[in-house]
PDB file of C-alpha atoms in Angstrom:
ATOM      1  CA  UNK A 283       2.039 -16.309  21.727  1.00 89.00           C
ATOM      2  CA  UNK A 284       5.055 -15.700  24.494  1.00 91.00           C
ATOM      3  CA  UNK A 285       3.545 -14.574  27.733  1.00 87.00           C
ATOM      4  CA  UNK A 286       6.305 -12.469  29.331  1.00 91.00           C
ATOM      5  CA  UNK A 287       4.587 -10.572  32.321  1.00 89.00           C
ATOM      6  CA  UNK A 288       0.914 -10.978  33.804  1.00 87.00           C
ATOM      7  CA  UNK A 289      -0.159  -8.570  37.026  1.00 87.00           C
ATOM      8  CA  UNK A 290      -3.556  -7.288  38.746  1.00 83.00           C
ATOM      9  CA  UNK A 291      -6.811  -8.811  39.626  1.00 80.00           C
ATOM     10  CA  UNK A 292      -8.389  -8.727  36.005  1.00 74.00           C
ATOM     11  CA  UNK A 293      -6.207 -12.650  35.952  1.00 72.00           C
ATOM     12  CA  UNK A 294      -7.628 -13.581  38.947  1.00 76.00           C
ATOM     13  CA  UNK A 295     -10.415 -16.901  38.681  1.00 70.00           C
ATOM     14  CA  UNK A 296     -14.326 -14.823  38.795  1.00 67.00           C
ATOM     15  CA  UNK A 297     -13.266 -11.399  38.394  1.00 71.00           C
ATOM     16  CA  UNK A 298     -14.780  -9.683  35.508  1.00 70.00           C
ATOM     17  CA  UNK A 299     -13.891  -6.493  34.323  1.00 72.00           C
ATOM     18  CA  UNK A 300     -10.916  -5.647  37.043  1.00 75.00           C
ATOM     19  CA  UNK A 301      -7.570  -4.172  36.241  1.00 82.00           C
ATOM     20  CA  UNK A 302      -4.271  -5.873  35.238  1.00 83.00           C
ATOM     21  CA  UNK A 303      -1.191  -5.266  32.829  1.00 87.00           C
ATOM     22  CA  UNK A 304       0.502  -8.391  30.865  1.00 87.00           C
ATOM     23  CA  UNK A 305       3.076  -8.146  28.324  1.00 90.00           C
ATOM     24  CA  UNK A 306       3.054 -10.443  25.691  1.00 90.00           C
ATOM     25  CA  UNK A 307       5.284 -11.317  22.178  1.00 91.00           C
ATOM     26  CA  UNK A 308       3.519 -13.043  19.460  1.00 90.00           C
ATOM     27  CA  UNK A 309       4.780 -15.194  17.068  1.00 92.00           C
ATOM     28  CA  UNK A 310       2.106 -15.627  14.516  1.00 92.00           C
ATOM     29  CA  UNK A 311      -1.291 -14.307  12.978  1.00 92.00           C
ATOM     30  CA  UNK A 312      -3.026 -16.125  14.917  1.00 93.00           C
ATOM     31  CA  UNK A 313      -1.322 -14.753  18.266  1.00 93.00           C
ATOM     32  CA  UNK A 314      -2.760 -11.149  16.860  1.00 93.00           C
ATOM     33  CA  UNK A 315      -6.373 -12.188  16.287  1.00 94.00           C
ATOM     34  CA  UNK A 316      -6.243 -13.243  20.240  1.00 92.00           C
ATOM     35  CA  UNK A 317      -4.729  -9.779  20.897  1.00 92.00           C
ATOM     36  CA  UNK A 318      -7.234  -8.689  18.477  1.00 94.00           C
ATOM     37  CA  UNK A 319     -10.091 -10.326  21.122  1.00 92.00           C
ATOM     38  CA  UNK A 320      -8.964  -8.850  23.899  1.00 88.00           C
ATOM     39  CA  UNK A 321      -8.121  -5.414  23.566  1.00 91.00           C
ATOM     40  CA  UNK A 322     -10.770  -3.240  24.117  1.00 90.00           C
ATOM     41  CA  UNK A 323     -11.584   0.728  23.567  1.00 93.00           C
ATOM     42  CA  UNK A 324     -10.266   2.832  26.250  1.00 92.00           C
ATOM     43  CA  UNK A 325      -7.567  -0.033  27.552  1.00 92.00           C
ATOM     44  CA  UNK A 326      -4.037   1.315  27.422  1.00 93.00           C
ATOM     45  CA  UNK A 327      -2.168  -0.520  25.339  1.00 93.00           C
ATOM     46  CA  UNK A 328       2.191   0.263  24.626  1.00 90.00           C
ATOM     47  CA  UNK A 329       4.071  -1.007  22.078  1.00 88.00           C
ATOM     48  CA  UNK A 330       7.329  -0.132  20.008  1.00 88.00           C
ATOM     49  CA  UNK A 331       6.607   1.407  16.581  1.00 86.00           C
ATOM     50  CA  UNK A 332       8.524   3.364  14.024  1.00 89.00           C
ATOM     51  CA  UNK A 333       7.817   6.725  13.452  1.00 87.00           C
ATOM     52  CA  UNK A 334       9.334   9.382  10.097  1.00 90.00           C
ATOM     53  CA  UNK A 335      11.432  12.151  11.431  1.00 86.00           C
ATOM     54  CA  UNK A 336      12.456  14.598   9.032  1.00 89.00           C
ATOM     55  CA  UNK A 337      14.815  17.275   9.600  1.00 86.00           C
ATOM     56  CA  UNK A 338      15.336  20.729   7.541  1.00 84.00           C
ATOM     57  CA  UNK A 339      18.409  22.332   7.906  1.00 82.00           C
ATOM     58  CA  UNK A 340      19.224  26.050   7.394  1.00 83.00           C
ATOM     59  CA  UNK A 341      20.682  25.269   4.311  1.00 85.00           C
ATOM     60  CA  UNK A 342      16.914  24.417   2.941  1.00 81.00           C
ATOM     61  CA  UNK A 343      18.419  20.370   2.849  1.00 86.00           C
ATOM     62  CA  UNK A 344      15.706  17.286   4.243  1.00 87.00           C
ATOM     63  CA  UNK A 345      16.723  14.794   5.805  1.00 88.00           C
ATOM     64  CA  UNK A 346      14.719  12.251   6.806  1.00 90.00           C
ATOM     65  CA  UNK A 347      15.071   8.956   9.263  1.00 91.00           C
ATOM     66  CA  UNK A 348      13.126   6.457  10.944  1.00 93.00           C
ATOM     67  CA  UNK A 349      13.497   6.273  14.655  1.00 91.00           C
ATOM     68  CA  UNK A 350      12.300   3.330  16.798  1.00 92.00           C
ATOM     69  CA  UNK A 351       9.339   4.328  19.577  1.00 90.00           C
ATOM     70  CA  UNK A 352       7.706   2.808  22.745  1.00 92.00           C
ATOM     71  CA  UNK A 353       4.239   4.541  22.209  1.00 92.00           C
ATOM     72  CA  UNK A 354       1.349   4.786  24.903  1.00 93.00           C
ATOM     73  CA  UNK A 355      -2.111   5.175  23.414  1.00 94.00           C
ATOM     74  CA  UNK A 356      -6.092   5.703  24.643  1.00 96.00           C
ATOM     75  CA  UNK A 357      -7.725   2.559  21.899  1.00 96.00           C
ATOM     76  CA  UNK A 358     -10.310   3.990  21.051  1.00 97.00           C
ATOM     77  CA  UNK A 359     -10.651   1.484  17.899  1.00 96.00           C
ATOM     78  CA  UNK A 360      -9.436  -1.631  17.145  1.00 96.00           C
ATOM     79  CA  UNK A 361      -9.063  -3.849  13.525  1.00 96.00           C
ATOM     80  CA  UNK A 362      -7.068  -6.748  12.529  1.00 96.00           C
ATOM     81  CA  UNK A 363      -5.565  -7.882   8.701  1.00 95.00           C
ATOM     82  CA  UNK A 364      -6.089 -11.169   8.625  1.00 91.00           C
ATOM     83  CA  UNK A 365      -4.228 -11.240   5.147  1.00 92.00           C
ATOM     84  CA  UNK A 366      -1.349  -8.354   5.728  1.00 92.00           C
ATOM     85  CA  UNK A 367      -1.175 -10.094   9.544  1.00 90.00           C
ATOM     86  CA  UNK A 368      -1.439  -6.858  10.857  1.00 92.00           C
ATOM     87  CA  UNK A 369      -3.286  -5.220  14.187  1.00 93.00           C
ATOM     88  CA  UNK A 370      -4.139  -1.722  14.019  1.00 93.00           C
ATOM     89  CA  UNK A 371      -4.745  -0.137  17.261  1.00 93.00           C
ATOM     90  CA  UNK A 372      -5.764   3.767  17.265  1.00 94.00           C
ATOM     91  CA  UNK A 373      -6.711   6.130  19.448  1.00 95.00           C
ATOM     92  CA  UNK A 374      -4.884   9.469  21.775  1.00 94.00           C
ATOM     93  CA  UNK A 375      -0.652   8.888  22.239  1.00 92.00           C
ATOM     94  CA  UNK A 376      -0.986   9.177  25.922  1.00 93.00           C
ATOM     95  CA  UNK A 377       3.100   8.958  25.984  1.00 88.00           C
ATOM     96  CA  UNK A 378       5.962   8.013  23.827  1.00 78.00           C
ATOM     97  CA  UNK A 379       9.497   7.733  24.389  1.00 77.00           C
ATOM     98  CA  UNK A 380      12.526   6.843  22.597  1.00 71.00           C
TER      99      UNK A 380
END
């Protein structure tokens, strides 16, 4: 895993339950497992994702496209699927940006 940025008191030795921010780039499934063990309920997480956006025209035709978004959520549950190589975070969307 590549550590791109870190800030805050959460990374000081001897500090527990302190706030901090980290920006990571996982490179394999084991990295996702480590993130699964780091993320807790109540954390705020931001990530890039794709959403399918559908638009209906005045004539009734439907056009859909995939749009890349950056989404910030407050985590309510964390699930890791090692067979599929997926980390699923669910929660309340705080903001989204294109």
